[in-house]
């Protein structure tokens, strides 16, 4: 009975994980549909509507008791603020890449993310890597050098996306692991809300806001950004509670694969041969990293009597 229940929970966790990473993989289509809105206005709308959605959910559930004591925890609030700023950077760079026709750069960034995460573990947390992990990081470094030399330009967008999301995960792991996903997302978006408001004011005074000027469908898509942001994050949290993080890490490759497919087949982006070779080197590194992860989670064979 217990085994069946655990299997059911595991299946739900895997389904939630694929749901989260699948939605993130389809984001290029969604953000491309928001043109001609610029990345900063999209970022501001995403923050505003996500914050309002979170407050609505908390209001319906009357779930406010956690907030006052949390605000008095200075160290935790510093960590949540850092996480909010990092995810804000990640969001605006990602949207800028998609709306400017560089979705493949974004996909490369999320392919590199696991390698950057492992490297941060060594540099920041002083973790000791296994031989296969060192091999994967080394191959990833070769990929970065190759893309910078053969591609003719430094892969800035990909590295910013990979590094910002890896640092976001690191901060969340260190100071925000005790917060439920909804509470954490609420705090992060509320912290970013003054910045979002300032962005909207600057755009309104300058070139003018596109919100409400491009038709009801476009306006509805901007408002929907709150749901589009919150749902995959909550699915991810549900997944992480039910399955090992190594399994979650393997599922995460769904996102950049879908992003790359969207870039080439739907958005009509052209990926140069040098970039494909660079992707191939990164995929080799991820294959090695995945092999190491599979070896770690494979059940040990019982010893002979």
PDB file of C-alpha atoms in Angstrom:
ATOM      1  CA  UNK A   1       0.000   0.000   0.000  1.00  0.00           C
ATOM      2  CA  UNK A   2       2.803   2.387   0.974  1.00  0.00           C
ATOM      3  CA  UNK A   3       4.818   1.404  -2.089  1.00  0.00           C
ATOM      4  CA  UNK A   4       1.842   2.092  -4.360  1.00  0.00           C
ATOM      5  CA  UNK A   5       1.306   5.492  -2.757  1.00  0.00           C
ATOM      6  CA  UNK A   6       4.985   6.381  -3.177  1.00  0.00           C
ATOM      7  CA  UNK A   7       4.852   5.302  -6.817  1.00  0.00           C
ATOM      8  CA  UNK A   8       1.788   7.490  -7.362  1.00  0.00           C
ATOM      9  CA  UNK A   9       3.486  10.481  -5.722  1.00  0.00           C
ATOM     10  CA  UNK A  10       6.586   9.896  -7.832  1.00  0.00           C
ATOM     11  CA  UNK A  11       4.501   9.739 -11.015  1.00  0.00           C
ATOM     12  CA  UNK A  12       2.791  13.003 -10.059  1.00  0.00           C
ATOM     13  CA  UNK A  13       6.175  14.586  -9.408  1.00  0.00           C
ATOM     14  CA  UNK A  14       7.500  13.535 -12.804  1.00  0.00           C
ATOM     15  CA  UNK A  15       4.321  14.805 -14.522  1.00  0.00           C
ATOM     16  CA  UNK A  16       4.575  18.147 -12.682  1.00  0.00           C
ATOM     17  CA  UNK A  17       8.244  18.426 -13.628  1.00  0.00           C
ATOM     18  CA  UNK A  18       7.560  17.819 -17.309  1.00  0.00           C
ATOM     19  CA  UNK A  19       4.666  20.294 -17.095  1.00  0.00           C
ATOM     20  CA  UNK A  20       6.863  23.032 -15.616  1.00  0.00           C
ATOM     21  CA  UNK A  21       9.778  22.580 -17.976  1.00  0.00           C
ATOM     22  CA  UNK A  22       7.451  22.072 -20.939  1.00  0.00           C
ATOM     23  CA  UNK A  23       5.729  25.417 -20.277  1.00  0.00           C
ATOM     24  CA  UNK A  24       9.095  27.157 -19.894  1.00  0.00           C
ATOM     25  CA  UNK A  25      10.160  25.589 -23.179  1.00  0.00           C
ATOM     26  CA  UNK A  26       7.164  27.135 -24.979  1.00  0.00           C
ATOM     27  CA  UNK A  27       7.865  30.619 -23.589  1.00  0.00           C
ATOM     28  CA  UNK A  28       9.579  31.802 -26.824  1.00  0.00           C
ATOM     29  CA  UNK A  29       6.274  31.491 -28.707  1.00  0.00           C
ATOM     30  CA  UNK A  30       4.431  33.399 -25.984  1.00  0.00           C
ATOM     31  CA  UNK A  31       6.948  36.249 -25.686  1.00  0.00           C
ATOM     32  CA  UNK A  32       7.294  36.542 -29.448  1.00  0.00           C
ATOM     33  CA  UNK A  33       3.521  37.074 -29.589  1.00  0.00           C
ATOM     34  CA  UNK A  34       3.907  40.093 -27.294  1.00  0.00           C
ATOM     35  CA  UNK A  35       5.677  42.172 -29.938  1.00  0.00           C
ATOM     36  CA  UNK A  36       5.957  45.142 -30.379  1.00  0.00           C
ATOM     37  CA  UNK A  37       6.129  45.445 -26.594  1.00  0.00           C
ATOM     38  CA  UNK A  38       9.745  45.835 -25.499  1.00  0.00           C
ATOM     39  CA  UNK A  39      11.494  43.575 -22.963  1.00  0.00           C
ATOM     40  CA  UNK A  40      11.402  46.137 -20.131  1.00  0.00           C
ATOM     41  CA  UNK A  41       7.657  46.681 -20.429  1.00  0.00           C
ATOM     42  CA  UNK A  42       7.119  42.911 -20.612  1.00  0.00           C
ATOM     43  CA  UNK A  43       9.259  42.484 -17.481  1.00  0.00           C
ATOM     44  CA  UNK A  44       7.250  45.150 -15.627  1.00  0.00           C
ATOM     45  CA  UNK A  45       3.931  43.590 -16.639  1.00  0.00           C
ATOM     46  CA  UNK A  46       5.158  40.169 -15.621  1.00  0.00           C
ATOM     47  CA  UNK A  47       6.079  41.426 -12.156  1.00  0.00           C
ATOM     48  CA  UNK A  48       2.867  43.427 -11.633  1.00  0.00           C
ATOM     49  CA  UNK A  49       0.441  40.730 -12.758  1.00  0.00           C
ATOM     50  CA  UNK A  50       2.287  37.944 -10.954  1.00  0.00           C
ATOM     51  CA  UNK A  51       2.266  39.956  -7.722  1.00  0.00           C
ATOM     52  CA  UNK A  52      -1.468  40.656  -8.068  1.00  0.00           C
ATOM     53  CA  UNK A  53      -2.189  36.984  -8.783  1.00  0.00           C
ATOM     54  CA  UNK A  54      -0.204  35.863  -5.726  1.00  0.00           C
ATOM     55  CA  UNK A  55      -1.953  38.410  -3.502  1.00  0.00           C
ATOM     56  CA  UNK A  56      -5.324  37.247  -4.829  1.00  0.00           C
ATOM     57  CA  UNK A  57      -4.552  33.604  -4.054  1.00  0.00           C
ATOM     58  CA  UNK A  58      -3.289  34.486  -0.571  1.00  0.00           C
ATOM     59  CA  UNK A  59      -6.338  36.676   0.020  1.00  0.00           C
ATOM     60  CA  UNK A  60      -8.776  33.931  -0.955  1.00  0.00           C
ATOM     61  CA  UNK A  61      -7.009  31.476   1.336  1.00  0.00           C
ATOM     62  CA  UNK A  62      -6.511  34.112   4.070  1.00  0.00           C
ATOM     63  CA  UNK A  63      -2.888  33.011   4.188  1.00  0.00           C
ATOM     64  CA  UNK A  64      -1.172  36.035   5.738  1.00  0.00           C
ATOM     65  CA  UNK A  65       0.063  34.813   9.129  1.00  0.00           C
ATOM     66  CA  UNK A  66       3.513  33.876   7.772  1.00  0.00           C
ATOM     67  CA  UNK A  67       4.339  37.392   6.547  1.00  0.00           C
ATOM     68  CA  UNK A  68       4.926  39.534   9.722  1.00  0.00           C
ATOM     69  CA  UNK A  69       7.410  37.146  11.415  1.00  0.00           C
ATOM     70  CA  UNK A  70       9.220  36.600   8.121  1.00  0.00           C
ATOM     71  CA  UNK A  71       9.726  40.335   7.569  1.00  0.00           C
ATOM     72  CA  UNK A  72      11.592  40.472  10.886  1.00  0.00           C
ATOM     73  CA  UNK A  73      14.144  37.878   9.700  1.00  0.00           C
ATOM     74  CA  UNK A  74      16.729  40.220   8.215  1.00  0.00           C
ATOM     75  CA  UNK A  75      19.069  37.565   6.804  1.00  0.00           C
ATOM     76  CA  UNK A  76      16.251  35.764   5.049  1.00  0.00           C
ATOM     77  CA  UNK A  77      14.895  39.008   3.598  1.00  0.00           C
ATOM     78  CA  UNK A  78      18.350  39.907   2.233  1.00  0.00           C
ATOM     79  CA  UNK A  79      18.494  36.506   0.574  1.00  0.00           C
ATOM     80  CA  UNK A  80      14.996  36.811  -0.899  1.00  0.00           C
ATOM     81  CA  UNK A  81      15.856  40.298  -2.196  1.00  0.00           C
ATOM     82  CA  UNK A  82      18.988  38.944  -3.876  1.00  0.00           C
ATOM     83  CA  UNK A  83      16.947  36.126  -5.408  1.00  0.00           C
ATOM     84  CA  UNK A  84      14.362  38.615  -6.678  1.00  0.00           C
ATOM     85  CA  UNK A  85      17.004  40.786  -8.365  1.00  0.00           C
ATOM     86  CA  UNK A  86      18.662  37.742  -9.959  1.00  0.00           C
ATOM     87  CA  UNK A  87      15.416  36.375 -11.385  1.00  0.00           C
ATOM     88  CA  UNK A  88      14.515  39.867 -12.604  1.00  0.00           C
ATOM     89  CA  UNK A  89      17.795  40.038 -14.539  1.00  0.00           C
ATOM     90  CA  UNK A  90      17.155  36.556 -15.920  1.00  0.00           C
ATOM     91  CA  UNK A  91      13.634  37.471 -17.051  1.00  0.00           C
ATOM     92  CA  UNK A  92      14.552  40.671 -18.885  1.00  0.00           C
ATOM     93  CA  UNK A  93      17.600  39.172 -20.640  1.00  0.00           C
ATOM     94  CA  UNK A  94      15.566  36.144 -21.712  1.00  0.00           C
ATOM     95  CA  UNK A  95      12.701  38.248 -23.090  1.00  0.00           C
ATOM     96  CA  UNK A  96      15.174  40.549 -24.861  1.00  0.00           C
ATOM     97  CA  UNK A  97      16.800  37.520 -26.510  1.00  0.00           C
ATOM     98  CA  UNK A  98      13.479  36.085 -27.712  1.00  0.00           C
ATOM     99  CA  UNK A  99      11.966  39.342 -28.969  1.00  0.00           C
ATOM    100  CA  UNK A 100      15.183  40.237 -30.825  1.00  0.00           C
ATOM    101  CA  UNK A 101      15.332  36.905 -32.663  1.00  0.00           C
ATOM    102  CA  UNK A 102      18.024  35.224 -30.544  1.00  0.00           C
ATOM    103  CA  UNK A 103      16.057  32.393 -28.942  1.00  0.00           C
ATOM    104  CA  UNK A 104      18.883  29.961 -29.722  1.00  0.00           C
ATOM    105  CA  UNK A 105      21.134  32.049 -27.435  1.00  0.00           C
ATOM    106  CA  UNK A 106      18.570  31.613 -24.663  1.00  0.00           C
ATOM    107  CA  UNK A 107      18.410  27.861 -25.307  1.00  0.00           C
ATOM    108  CA  UNK A 108      22.211  27.669 -25.102  1.00  0.00           C
ATOM    109  CA  UNK A 109      22.056  29.494 -21.778  1.00  0.00           C
ATOM    110  CA  UNK A 110      19.726  26.916 -20.275  1.00  0.00           C
ATOM    111  CA  UNK A 111      21.821  24.065 -21.682  1.00  0.00           C
ATOM    112  CA  UNK A 112      24.827  25.609 -19.925  1.00  0.00           C
ATOM    113  CA  UNK A 113      22.914  26.174 -16.670  1.00  0.00           C
ATOM    114  CA  UNK A 114      23.574  22.722 -15.108  1.00  0.00           C
ATOM    115  CA  UNK A 115      27.296  23.077 -15.822  1.00  0.00           C
ATOM    116  CA  UNK A 116      27.406  26.560 -14.270  1.00  0.00           C
ATOM    117  CA  UNK A 117      25.477  25.231 -11.261  1.00  0.00           C
ATOM    118  CA  UNK A 118      28.058  22.481 -10.747  1.00  0.00           C
ATOM    119  CA  UNK A 119      30.904  25.007 -11.132  1.00  0.00           C
ATOM    120  CA  UNK A 120      29.287  27.290  -8.524  1.00  0.00           C
ATOM    121  CA  UNK A 121      29.139  24.325  -6.170  1.00  0.00           C
ATOM    122  CA  UNK A 122      32.916  24.073  -6.400  1.00  0.00           C
ATOM    123  CA  UNK A 123      33.724  27.784  -6.217  1.00  0.00           C
ATOM    124  CA  UNK A 124      31.135  28.957  -3.675  1.00  0.00           C
ATOM    125  CA  UNK A 125      30.215  25.891  -1.637  1.00  0.00           C
ATOM    126  CA  UNK A 126      33.629  24.191  -1.848  1.00  0.00           C
ATOM    127  CA  UNK A 127      32.019  20.962  -2.997  1.00  0.00           C
ATOM    128  CA  UNK A 128      34.151  18.081  -4.233  1.00  0.00           C
ATOM    129  CA  UNK A 129      33.269  16.898  -7.717  1.00  0.00           C
ATOM    130  CA  UNK A 130      33.335  13.329  -8.932  1.00  0.00           C
ATOM    131  CA  UNK A 131      35.493  12.520 -11.987  1.00  0.00           C
ATOM    132  CA  UNK A 132      32.578  12.559 -14.425  1.00  0.00           C
ATOM    133  CA  UNK A 133      31.443  15.932 -13.091  1.00  0.00           C
ATOM    134  CA  UNK A 134      34.925  17.375 -13.621  1.00  0.00           C
ATOM    135  CA  UNK A 135      34.896  15.947 -17.132  1.00  0.00           C
ATOM    136  CA  UNK A 136      31.526  17.564 -17.867  1.00  0.00           C
ATOM    137  CA  UNK A 137      32.665  20.961 -16.553  1.00  0.00           C
ATOM    138  CA  UNK A 138      35.847  20.735 -18.617  1.00  0.00           C
ATOM    139  CA  UNK A 139      33.917  19.921 -21.791  1.00  0.00           C
ATOM    140  CA  UNK A 140      31.538  22.802 -21.023  1.00  0.00           C
ATOM    141  CA  UNK A 141      34.490  25.183 -20.709  1.00  0.00           C
ATOM    142  CA  UNK A 142      35.779  23.989 -24.078  1.00  0.00           C
ATOM    143  CA  UNK A 143      32.329  24.683 -25.549  1.00  0.00           C
ATOM    144  CA  UNK A 144      32.377  28.235 -24.184  1.00  0.00           C
ATOM    145  CA  UNK A 145      35.832  28.936 -25.631  1.00  0.00           C
ATOM    146  CA  UNK A 146      34.856  27.410 -28.979  1.00  0.00           C
ATOM    147  CA  UNK A 147      31.658  29.460 -29.224  1.00  0.00           C
ATOM    148  CA  UNK A 148      33.549  32.648 -28.406  1.00  0.00           C
ATOM    149  CA  UNK A 149      36.254  31.983 -31.024  1.00  0.00           C
ATOM    150  CA  UNK A 150      34.429  30.161 -33.829  1.00  0.00           C
ATOM    151  CA  UNK A 151      31.159  32.040 -33.349  1.00  0.00           C
ATOM    152  CA  UNK A 152      32.922  35.375 -33.703  1.00  0.00           C
ATOM    153  CA  UNK A 153      31.364  36.849 -30.551  1.00  0.00           C
ATOM    154  CA  UNK A 154      31.335  36.170 -26.838  1.00  0.00           C
ATOM    155  CA  UNK A 155      28.178  34.194 -25.853  1.00  0.00           C
ATOM    156  CA  UNK A 156      27.167  36.959 -23.440  1.00  0.00           C
ATOM    157  CA  UNK A 157      23.404  36.344 -23.439  1.00  0.00           C
ATOM    158  CA  UNK A 158      23.773  32.597 -22.854  1.00  0.00           C
ATOM    159  CA  UNK A 159      26.243  33.060 -20.008  1.00  0.00           C
ATOM    160  CA  UNK A 160      24.169  35.762 -18.302  1.00  0.00           C
ATOM    161  CA  UNK A 161      21.089  33.534 -18.435  1.00  0.00           C
ATOM    162  CA  UNK A 162      22.979  30.471 -17.206  1.00  0.00           C
ATOM    163  CA  UNK A 163      24.797  32.345 -14.433  1.00  0.00           C
ATOM    164  CA  UNK A 164      21.825  34.379 -13.197  1.00  0.00           C
ATOM    165  CA  UNK A 165      19.574  31.308 -12.968  1.00  0.00           C
ATOM    166  CA  UNK A 166      22.307  29.227 -11.325  1.00  0.00           C
ATOM    167  CA  UNK A 167      22.932  31.980  -8.758  1.00  0.00           C
ATOM    168  CA  UNK A 168      19.168  32.271  -8.218  1.00  0.00           C
ATOM    169  CA  UNK A 169      19.020  28.554  -7.463  1.00  0.00           C
ATOM    170  CA  UNK A 170      22.007  28.849  -5.140  1.00  0.00           C
ATOM    171  CA  UNK A 171      20.464  31.725  -3.160  1.00  0.00           C
ATOM    172  CA  UNK A 172      17.117  29.943  -2.963  1.00  0.00           C
ATOM    173  CA  UNK A 173      18.846  26.825  -1.693  1.00  0.00           C
ATOM    174  CA  UNK A 174      20.785  28.722   0.959  1.00  0.00           C
ATOM    175  CA  UNK A 175      18.149  31.068   2.381  1.00  0.00           C
ATOM    176  CA  UNK A 176      14.816  30.354   0.783  1.00  0.00           C
ATOM    177  CA  UNK A 177      14.400  26.616   1.038  1.00  0.00           C
ATOM    178  CA  UNK A 178      12.107  26.968   4.053  1.00  0.00           C
ATOM    179  CA  UNK A 179       9.628  29.135   2.146  1.00  0.00           C
ATOM    180  CA  UNK A 180       6.733  27.529   0.245  1.00  0.00           C
ATOM    181  CA  UNK A 181       6.795  28.335  -3.465  1.00  0.00           C
ATOM    182  CA  UNK A 182       3.793  30.674  -3.353  1.00  0.00           C
ATOM    183  CA  UNK A 183       5.149  32.651  -0.393  1.00  0.00           C
ATOM    184  CA  UNK A 184       8.569  32.946  -2.004  1.00  0.00           C
ATOM    185  CA  UNK A 185       7.145  34.083  -5.355  1.00  0.00           C
ATOM    186  CA  UNK A 186       4.906  36.619  -3.597  1.00  0.00           C
ATOM    187  CA  UNK A 187       7.827  38.159  -1.713  1.00  0.00           C
ATOM    188  CA  UNK A 188      10.083  38.242  -4.774  1.00  0.00           C
ATOM    189  CA  UNK A 189       7.506  39.968  -6.967  1.00  0.00           C
ATOM    190  CA  UNK A 190       6.550  42.439  -4.207  1.00  0.00           C
ATOM    191  CA  UNK A 191      10.236  43.337  -3.800  1.00  0.00           C
ATOM    192  CA  UNK A 192      10.460  43.935  -7.559  1.00  0.00           C
ATOM    193  CA  UNK A 193       7.150  45.822  -7.701  1.00  0.00           C
ATOM    194  CA  UNK A 194       8.633  49.326  -7.070  1.00  0.00           C
ATOM    195  CA  UNK A 195      11.165  48.700  -9.851  1.00  0.00           C
ATOM    196  CA  UNK A 196       8.386  47.544 -12.181  1.00  0.00           C
ATOM    197  CA  UNK A 197       6.353  50.653 -11.365  1.00  0.00           C
ATOM    198  CA  UNK A 198       9.340  52.913 -12.089  1.00  0.00           C
ATOM    199  CA  UNK A 199       9.934  51.125 -15.412  1.00  0.00           C
ATOM    200  CA  UNK A 200       6.311  51.649 -16.449  1.00  0.00           C
ATOM    201  CA  UNK A 201       6.452  55.344 -15.502  1.00  0.00           C
ATOM    202  CA  UNK A 202       9.665  55.888 -17.495  1.00  0.00           C
ATOM    203  CA  UNK A 203       8.233  54.131 -20.563  1.00  0.00           C
ATOM    204  CA  UNK A 204       4.932  56.031 -20.268  1.00  0.00           C
ATOM    205  CA  UNK A 205       6.734  59.387 -20.103  1.00  0.00           C
ATOM    206  CA  UNK A 206       9.127  58.406 -22.910  1.00  0.00           C
ATOM    207  CA  UNK A 207       8.141  56.266 -25.906  1.00  0.00           C
ATOM    208  CA  UNK A 208       4.747  55.362 -24.454  1.00  0.00           C
ATOM    209  CA  UNK A 209       3.253  52.117 -23.166  1.00  0.00           C
ATOM    210  CA  UNK A 210       1.997  49.514 -25.618  1.00  0.00           C
ATOM    211  CA  UNK A 211      -0.420  48.114 -23.021  1.00  0.00           C
ATOM    212  CA  UNK A 212      -3.969  48.636 -24.280  1.00  0.00           C
ATOM    213  CA  UNK A 213      -2.866  50.024 -27.653  1.00  0.00           C
ATOM    214  CA  UNK A 214      -2.347  46.807 -29.644  1.00  0.00           C
ATOM    215  CA  UNK A 215      -5.807  45.300 -29.367  1.00  0.00           C
ATOM    216  CA  UNK A 216      -7.617  43.207 -26.740  1.00  0.00           C
ATOM    217  CA  UNK A 217      -5.738  39.977 -27.527  1.00  0.00           C
ATOM    218  CA  UNK A 218      -2.358  41.618 -27.001  1.00  0.00           C
ATOM    219  CA  UNK A 219      -3.571  43.250 -23.771  1.00  0.00           C
ATOM    220  CA  UNK A 220      -4.942  39.936 -22.554  1.00  0.00           C
ATOM    221  CA  UNK A 221      -1.600  38.232 -23.271  1.00  0.00           C
ATOM    222  CA  UNK A 222       0.219  40.838 -21.190  1.00  0.00           C
ATOM    223  CA  UNK A 223      -2.191  40.322 -18.279  1.00  0.00           C
ATOM    224  CA  UNK A 224      -1.792  36.548 -18.692  1.00  0.00           C
ATOM    225  CA  UNK A 225       1.925  36.922 -17.947  1.00  0.00           C
ATOM    226  CA  UNK A 226       1.070  36.584 -14.241  1.00  0.00           C
ATOM    227  CA  UNK A 227      -0.436  33.143 -14.770  1.00  0.00           C
ATOM    228  CA  UNK A 228       2.346  32.167 -17.197  1.00  0.00           C
ATOM    229  CA  UNK A 229       4.927  33.031 -14.557  1.00  0.00           C
ATOM    230  CA  UNK A 230       3.253  31.498 -11.498  1.00  0.00           C
ATOM    231  CA  UNK A 231       1.965  28.177 -12.872  1.00  0.00           C
ATOM    232  CA  UNK A 232       5.298  26.595 -13.953  1.00  0.00           C
ATOM    233  CA  UNK A 233       6.990  27.746 -10.735  1.00  0.00           C
ATOM    234  CA  UNK A 234       4.282  26.089  -8.646  1.00  0.00           C
ATOM    235  CA  UNK A 235       4.479  22.944 -10.790  1.00  0.00           C
ATOM    236  CA  UNK A 236       8.236  22.912 -10.301  1.00  0.00           C
ATOM    237  CA  UNK A 237       7.796  23.183  -6.521  1.00  0.00           C
ATOM    238  CA  UNK A 238       5.292  20.304  -6.571  1.00  0.00           C
ATOM    239  CA  UNK A 239       7.758  18.236  -8.570  1.00  0.00           C
ATOM    240  CA  UNK A 240      10.747  18.957  -6.335  1.00  0.00           C
ATOM    241  CA  UNK A 241       8.774  17.802  -3.277  1.00  0.00           C
ATOM    242  CA  UNK A 242       7.978  14.397  -4.809  1.00  0.00           C
ATOM    243  CA  UNK A 243      11.042  13.262  -6.752  1.00  0.00           C
ATOM    244  CA  UNK A 244      14.823  13.460  -6.197  1.00  0.00           C
ATOM    245  CA  UNK A 245      16.531  16.642  -7.345  1.00  0.00           C
ATOM    246  CA  UNK A 246      18.772  14.564  -9.614  1.00  0.00           C
ATOM    247  CA  UNK A 247      15.662  13.448 -11.474  1.00  0.00           C
ATOM    248  CA  UNK A 248      14.438  17.037 -11.649  1.00  0.00           C
ATOM    249  CA  UNK A 249      17.842  17.985 -13.043  1.00  0.00           C
ATOM    250  CA  UNK A 250      17.520  15.436 -15.840  1.00  0.00           C
ATOM    251  CA  UNK A 251      14.004  16.625 -16.727  1.00  0.00           C
ATOM    252  CA  UNK A 252      15.197  20.238 -16.984  1.00  0.00           C
ATOM    253  CA  UNK A 253      16.825  19.517 -20.358  1.00  0.00           C
ATOM    254  CA  UNK A 254      13.288  19.489 -21.798  1.00  0.00           C
ATOM    255  CA  UNK A 255      13.198  23.302 -21.640  1.00  0.00           C
ATOM    256  CA  UNK A 256      16.181  24.228 -23.849  1.00  0.00           C
ATOM    257  CA  UNK A 257      15.369  21.422 -26.307  1.00  0.00           C
ATOM    258  CA  UNK A 258      11.849  22.799 -26.837  1.00  0.00           C
ATOM    259  CA  UNK A 259      13.225  26.347 -26.990  1.00  0.00           C
ATOM    260  CA  UNK A 260      15.679  25.379 -29.713  1.00  0.00           C
ATOM    261  CA  UNK A 261      12.999  23.553 -31.691  1.00  0.00           C
ATOM    262  CA  UNK A 262      10.709  26.601 -31.411  1.00  0.00           C
ATOM    263  CA  UNK A 263      13.511  28.899 -32.554  1.00  0.00           C
ATOM    264  CA  UNK A 264      14.278  26.895 -35.690  1.00  0.00           C
ATOM    265  CA  UNK A 265      10.862  25.570 -36.735  1.00  0.00           C
ATOM    266  CA  UNK A 266       8.376  28.239 -35.582  1.00  0.00           C
ATOM    267  CA  UNK A 267      10.246  31.513 -35.132  1.00  0.00           C
ATOM    268  CA  UNK A 268      12.347  30.983 -38.253  1.00  0.00           C
ATOM    269  CA  UNK A 269      15.733  31.633 -36.667  1.00  0.00           C
ATOM    270  CA  UNK A 270      18.860  30.515 -38.507  1.00  0.00           C
ATOM    271  CA  UNK A 271      21.477  28.740 -36.408  1.00  0.00           C
ATOM    272  CA  UNK A 272      24.988  28.928 -37.961  1.00  0.00           C
ATOM    273  CA  UNK A 273      27.059  25.767 -38.361  1.00  0.00           C
ATOM    274  CA  UNK A 274      29.543  26.955 -35.732  1.00  0.00           C
ATOM    275  CA  UNK A 275      26.703  27.349 -33.242  1.00  0.00           C
ATOM    276  CA  UNK A 276      25.458  23.797 -33.961  1.00  0.00           C
ATOM    277  CA  UNK A 277      28.969  22.467 -33.311  1.00  0.00           C
ATOM    278  CA  UNK A 278      29.022  24.431 -30.057  1.00  0.00           C
ATOM    279  CA  UNK A 279      25.662  22.953 -29.100  1.00  0.00           C
ATOM    280  CA  UNK A 280      27.074  19.507 -29.845  1.00  0.00           C
ATOM    281  CA  UNK A 281      29.994  20.055 -27.458  1.00  0.00           C
ATOM    282  CA  UNK A 282      27.593  21.282 -24.748  1.00  0.00           C
ATOM    283  CA  UNK A 283      25.339  18.245 -25.312  1.00  0.00           C
ATOM    284  CA  UNK A 284      28.360  15.979 -24.867  1.00  0.00           C
ATOM    285  CA  UNK A 285      29.064  17.674 -21.539  1.00  0.00           C
ATOM    286  CA  UNK A 286      25.428  17.245 -20.489  1.00  0.00           C
ATOM    287  CA  UNK A 287      25.518  13.585 -21.523  1.00  0.00           C
ATOM    288  CA  UNK A 288      28.481  13.028 -19.216  1.00  0.00           C
ATOM    289  CA  UNK A 289      26.760  14.948 -16.401  1.00  0.00           C
ATOM    290  CA  UNK A 290      23.548  12.963 -16.905  1.00  0.00           C
ATOM    291  CA  UNK A 291      25.475   9.690 -16.878  1.00  0.00           C
ATOM    292  CA  UNK A 292      26.962  10.664 -13.531  1.00  0.00           C
ATOM    293  CA  UNK A 293      23.495  11.553 -12.182  1.00  0.00           C
ATOM    294  CA  UNK A 294      21.986   8.260 -13.383  1.00  0.00           C
ATOM    295  CA  UNK A 295      24.804   6.312 -11.773  1.00  0.00           C
ATOM    296  CA  UNK A 296      24.129   8.097  -8.485  1.00  0.00           C
ATOM    297  CA  UNK A 297      20.395   7.374  -8.407  1.00  0.00           C
ATOM    298  CA  UNK A 298      20.586   3.800  -9.717  1.00  0.00           C
ATOM    299  CA  UNK A 299      19.606   1.399  -6.914  1.00  0.00           C
ATOM    300  CA  UNK A 300      22.516  -0.565  -5.540  1.00  0.00           C
ATOM    301  CA  UNK A 301      22.370  -4.300  -6.171  1.00  0.00           C
ATOM    302  CA  UNK A 302      21.965  -6.240  -2.920  1.00  0.00           C
ATOM    303  CA  UNK A 303      25.169  -7.824  -1.722  1.00  0.00           C
ATOM    304  CA  UNK A 304      25.380 -11.613  -1.891  1.00  0.00           C
ATOM    305  CA  UNK A 305      24.898 -13.428   1.357  1.00  0.00           C
TER     306      UNK A 305
END
